[in-house]
Amino acid sequence: MGGRLRQDVMLWVSPRRMEAEGSAPDFRFSLANERTFLAWIRTALALVAGGLAVDQFLTGLAHLPRTVLAVALLAGGALCAVRAIHHWARCERAMRRGEPLPASHFPALLAVSTALASLLVAAALVFGPDR
Amino acid sequence: MSGVRDPGAQPERTRLAWRRTTLAATVVLLLTVRHQLVASGGVLGWAAVAVAVAAWLGLLVAAHRRLRRLLCAAPVAARPRHLALVCGCAIAPAAAGAGLLLLRGG
């Protein structure tokens, strides 16, 4: 399991390792994979911006819960970015090998976390000390 | 394939996706700068701004280089290291922001 993860991580940085896998797919598939990667990077950047915004605009909230929520969003953004390159590399390799694309739990995890964060922010706005 | 125009306009769509991504990165940069202007985080705040500016410039350069390579009708896939750099440009402002919020104290 650990070895497989290491191999996947090596794919992020080594074009030679990627080229050693199967053969190049139709360029349109690669570009679609690249756009998916960029969409995930934008999601990551949105989470980072959300974390900064929570700290700057949710000033009715006490210092500690505000910082915890902001840092959680920033950490989520970083995690999302790492996952973006990881998933891109795994999809690109699967396409080169002619295998099915890898399934992932991450979108479900992100959906639940986003819903939770939204509820927390809404609760902070409604029940916050300044209201 | 080369020279044949893709009716799905894949290269153009990919170029636009890169542009949207630089736009999202600009929002992150502006919020980091705003934090420093409003909350005045001192030296730590300026360090976070420096990291955010460097990451933003890194992403702009990465996007620009990719946009140029996407100009032909049948471009090749992006290089893994190129995309790993883009990831770093998203993680750096997150790390700088988290460091700033955690180290500033109550």
Short mmCIF file of C-alpha atoms in Angstrom, two decimals:
data_model
loop_
_atom_site.label_atom_id
_atom_site.label_comp_id
_atom_site.label_asym_id
_atom_site.label_seq_id
_atom_site.Cartn_x
_atom_site.Cartn_y
_atom_site.Cartn_z
CA MET A 1 0.00 0.00 0.00
CA GLY A 2 2.79 2.40 1.02
CA GLY A 3 4.80 1.37 -2.05
CA ARG A 4 1.89 2.06 -4.35
CA LEU A 5 1.44 5.53 -2.91
CA ARG A 6 5.15 6.21 -3.40
CA GLN A 7 4.91 5.13 -7.03
CA ASP A 8 1.91 7.42 -7.53
CA VAL A 9 3.78 10.34 -5.97
CA MET A 10 6.79 9.73 -8.24
CA LEU A 11 4.41 10.15 -11.21
CA TRP A 12 3.80 13.78 -10.16
CA VAL A 13 7.38 14.84 -10.72
CA SER A 14 8.79 12.45 -13.29
CA PRO A 15 7.72 12.80 -16.92
CA ARG A 16 9.89 9.78 -17.77
CA ARG A 17 7.91 7.56 -15.41
CA MET A 18 4.68 8.76 -16.98
CA GLU A 19 6.01 8.18 -20.50
CA ALA A 20 7.09 4.65 -19.52
CA GLU A 21 3.43 3.78 -18.90
CA GLY A 22 1.56 2.50 -21.97
CA SER A 23 1.15 4.93 -24.89
CA ALA A 24 0.00 8.54 -25.24
CA PRO A 25 -3.81 8.83 -25.41
CA ASP A 26 -5.66 11.12 -27.84
CA PHE A 27 -4.52 14.64 -26.89
CA ARG A 28 -8.14 15.67 -26.28
CA PHE A 29 -8.38 13.20 -23.38
CA SER A 30 -5.19 14.59 -21.88
CA LEU A 31 -6.51 18.16 -22.20
CA ALA A 32 -9.81 17.14 -20.56
CA ASN A 33 -7.80 15.63 -17.70
CA GLU A 34 -5.80 18.86 -17.47
CA ARG A 35 -8.99 20.95 -17.27
CA THR A 36 -10.30 18.69 -14.50
CA PHE A 37 -7.02 19.23 -12.67
CA LEU A 38 -7.38 23.01 -13.08
CA ALA A 39 -10.98 22.88 -11.85
CA TRP A 40 -9.74 21.14 -8.68
CA ILE A 41 -6.98 23.73 -8.30
CA ARG A 42 -9.62 26.46 -8.52
CA THR A 43 -11.61 24.61 -5.86
CA ALA A 44 -8.47 24.57 -3.71
CA LEU A 45 -7.90 28.29 -4.30
CA ALA A 46 -11.57 28.99 -3.46
CA LEU A 47 -11.15 27.14 -0.14
CA VAL A 48 -7.99 29.15 0.60
CA ALA A 49 -9.82 32.40 -0.25
CA GLY A 50 -12.73 31.21 1.92
CA GLY A 51 -10.39 30.63 4.86
CA LEU A 52 -8.92 34.12 4.51
CA ALA A 53 -12.41 35.61 4.11
CA VAL A 54 -13.72 33.85 7.25
CA ASP A 55 -10.89 35.41 9.26
CA GLN A 56 -11.36 38.88 7.79
CA PHE A 57 -15.13 39.18 7.49
CA LEU A 58 -16.57 36.95 10.24
CA THR A 59 -15.42 39.41 12.88
CA GLY A 60 -18.55 38.94 15.01
CA LEU A 61 -17.15 35.56 15.98
CA ALA A 62 -14.76 35.00 18.90
CA HIS A 63 -11.06 34.73 18.06
CA LEU A 64 -10.62 30.99 18.67
CA PRO A 65 -13.56 29.53 16.68
CA ARG A 66 -12.85 31.99 13.86
CA THR A 67 -9.20 30.96 13.65
CA VAL A 68 -10.08 27.25 13.85
CA LEU A 69 -12.62 27.56 11.02
CA ALA A 70 -10.24 29.68 8.89
CA VAL A 71 -7.29 27.31 9.35
CA ALA A 72 -9.52 24.29 8.63
CA LEU A 73 -10.54 25.88 5.32
CA LEU A 74 -6.91 26.72 4.48
CA ALA A 75 -5.85 23.14 5.28
CA GLY A 76 -8.74 21.86 3.16
CA GLY A 77 -7.49 24.01 0.28
CA ALA A 78 -3.97 22.60 0.56
CA LEU A 79 -5.35 19.05 0.73
CA CYS A 80 -7.50 19.72 -2.33
CA ALA A 81 -4.44 20.92 -4.30
CA VAL A 82 -2.41 17.82 -3.38
CA ARG A 83 -5.35 15.63 -4.34
CA ALA A 84 -5.66 17.48 -7.67
CA ILE A 85 -2.18 16.49 -8.87
CA HIS A 86 -2.56 12.99 -7.39
CA HIS A 87 -5.81 12.36 -9.25
CA TRP A 88 -4.47 13.92 -12.47
CA ALA A 89 -1.45 11.60 -12.44
CA ARG A 90 -3.57 8.51 -11.72
CA CYS A 91 -6.06 9.40 -14.49
CA GLU A 92 -3.29 10.14 -16.98
CA ARG A 93 -1.62 6.80 -16.22
CA ALA A 94 -4.94 4.92 -16.48
CA MET A 95 -5.58 6.52 -19.89
CA ARG A 96 -2.07 5.64 -21.08
CA ARG A 97 -2.59 2.03 -19.98
CA GLY A 98 -6.13 1.83 -21.40
CA GLU A 99 -7.52 1.05 -17.93
CA PRO A 100 -10.75 2.42 -16.39
CA LEU A 101 -10.33 5.79 -14.66
CA PRO A 102 -9.71 5.55 -10.90
CA ALA A 103 -12.72 5.98 -8.59
CA SER A 104 -12.41 8.40 -5.68
CA HIS A 105 -14.11 9.13 -2.35
CA PHE A 106 -12.72 12.66 -2.33
CA PRO A 107 -15.68 14.50 -3.96
CA ALA A 108 -18.05 13.00 -1.35
CA LEU A 109 -15.66 13.96 1.46
CA LEU A 110 -15.38 17.50 0.09
CA ALA A 111 -19.17 17.82 -0.29
CA VAL A 112 -19.79 16.78 3.33
CA SER A 113 -17.00 19.04 4.64
CA THR A 114 -18.26 22.02 2.63
CA ALA A 115 -21.82 21.49 3.89
CA LEU A 116 -20.49 21.29 7.47
CA ALA A 117 -18.40 24.46 7.07
CA SER A 118 -21.39 26.30 5.55
CA LEU A 119 -23.62 25.29 8.49
CA LEU A 120 -20.96 26.43 10.96
CA VAL A 121 -20.62 29.83 9.24
CA ALA A 122 -24.42 30.19 9.08
CA ALA A 123 -24.70 29.31 12.78
CA ALA A 124 -21.94 31.80 13.59
CA LEU A 125 -23.81 34.53 11.69
CA VAL A 126 -27.13 33.79 13.39
CA PHE A 127 -26.01 33.03 16.94
CA GLY A 128 -22.72 34.97 16.98
CA PRO A 129 -21.96 37.24 19.98
CA ASP A 130 -22.56 40.46 18.02
CA ARG A 131 -26.00 39.55 16.76
CA MET B 1 -3.73 14.58 -36.29
CA SER B 2 -1.49 17.63 -36.15
CA GLY B 3 -2.79 20.49 -38.26
CA VAL B 4 -6.35 19.18 -38.07
CA ARG B 5 -8.51 21.55 -36.05
CA ASP B 6 -10.35 19.89 -33.16
CA PRO B 7 -14.08 20.71 -33.56
CA GLY B 8 -14.47 20.37 -29.78
CA ALA B 9 -12.12 23.37 -29.37
CA GLN B 10 -10.25 21.50 -26.64
CA PRO B 11 -7.10 23.66 -26.73
CA GLU B 12 -9.14 26.87 -26.46
CA ARG B 13 -11.21 25.48 -23.58
CA THR B 14 -8.04 24.43 -21.80
CA ARG B 15 -6.54 27.90 -22.32
CA LEU B 16 -9.65 29.46 -20.77
CA ALA B 17 -9.43 27.04 -17.83
CA TRP B 18 -5.87 28.29 -17.19
CA ARG B 19 -7.08 31.89 -17.32
CA ARG B 20 -9.87 31.21 -14.82
CA THR B 21 -7.32 29.60 -12.53
CA THR B 22 -5.07 32.69 -12.55
CA LEU B 23 -8.17 34.76 -11.76
CA ALA B 24 -8.93 32.57 -8.72
CA ALA B 25 -5.31 32.95 -7.59
CA THR B 26 -5.66 36.73 -7.86
CA VAL B 27 -8.54 36.65 -5.36
CA VAL B 28 -6.32 34.78 -2.88
CA LEU B 29 -3.54 37.33 -3.39
CA LEU B 30 -5.92 40.28 -2.86
CA LEU B 31 -7.30 38.77 0.36
CA THR B 32 -3.78 38.22 1.71
CA VAL B 33 -2.84 41.82 0.90
CA ARG B 34 -6.10 43.07 2.43
CA HIS B 35 -5.36 41.18 5.64
CA GLN B 36 -2.04 42.99 5.93
CA LEU B 37 -3.56 46.41 5.15
CA VAL B 38 -6.49 46.02 7.55
CA ALA B 39 -5.11 43.90 10.39
CA SER B 40 -1.44 44.95 10.03
CA GLY B 41 0.21 41.61 10.76
CA GLY B 42 3.68 43.19 11.08
CA VAL B 43 6.72 41.35 9.73
CA LEU B 44 4.82 38.08 9.72
CA GLY B 45 2.09 39.67 7.62
CA TRP B 46 4.59 41.00 5.10
CA ALA B 47 6.19 37.54 4.89
CA ALA B 48 2.76 36.07 4.09
CA VAL B 49 2.22 38.76 1.44
CA ALA B 50 5.66 37.95 -0.07
CA VAL B 51 4.80 34.23 -0.24
CA ALA B 52 1.39 35.01 -1.79
CA VAL B 53 2.96 37.32 -4.41
CA ALA B 54 5.62 34.72 -5.28
CA ALA B 55 2.97 31.97 -5.61
CA TRP B 56 0.77 34.23 -7.75
CA LEU B 57 3.68 35.11 -10.05
CA GLY B 58 4.66 31.43 -10.22
CA LEU B 59 1.15 30.51 -11.31
CA LEU B 60 1.05 33.34 -13.88
CA VAL B 61 4.34 32.16 -15.41
CA ALA B 62 3.23 28.50 -15.41
CA ALA B 63 -0.08 29.48 -17.03
CA HIS B 64 1.64 31.70 -19.61
CA ARG B 65 4.04 28.94 -20.64
CA ARG B 66 1.23 26.40 -20.93
CA LEU B 67 -0.99 28.85 -22.85
CA ARG B 68 1.76 29.28 -25.45
CA ARG B 69 2.13 25.54 -25.88
CA LEU B 70 -1.63 25.18 -26.28
CA LEU B 71 -1.66 27.47 -29.31
CA CYS B 72 -1.14 24.66 -31.82
CA ALA B 73 -4.02 22.52 -33.11
CA ALA B 74 -2.95 19.27 -31.41
CA PRO B 75 -0.91 20.06 -28.28
CA VAL B 76 0.82 17.41 -26.15
CA ALA B 77 -0.22 16.58 -22.57
CA ALA B 78 1.04 18.79 -19.75
CA ARG B 79 4.24 17.71 -18.00
CA PRO B 80 3.69 16.33 -14.47
CA ARG B 81 6.31 18.66 -12.96
CA HIS B 82 4.61 21.69 -14.51
CA LEU B 83 1.32 20.78 -12.80
CA ALA B 84 3.11 19.93 -9.53
CA LEU B 85 4.46 23.51 -9.59
CA VAL B 86 0.90 24.81 -9.99
CA CYS B 87 -0.10 22.76 -6.92
CA GLY B 88 2.73 24.34 -4.97
CA CYS B 89 1.43 27.78 -6.00
CA ALA B 90 -1.94 26.90 -4.42
CA ILE B 91 -0.47 25.31 -1.28
CA ALA B 92 2.02 28.13 -0.53
CA PRO B 93 -0.55 30.89 0.16
CA ALA B 94 -2.62 28.39 2.23
CA ALA B 95 0.44 27.57 4.36
CA ALA B 96 1.41 31.24 4.66
CA GLY B 97 -2.13 32.22 5.66
CA ALA B 98 -2.42 29.40 8.21
CA GLY B 99 0.99 30.28 9.66
CA LEU B 100 -0.02 33.93 9.93
CA LEU B 101 -3.33 33.14 11.69
CA LEU B 102 -1.80 30.63 14.10
CA LEU B 103 1.31 32.63 15.03
CA ARG B 104 -0.27 36.05 15.53
CA GLY B 105 -1.55 35.02 18.99
CA GLY B 106 -4.75 36.07 20.68
#
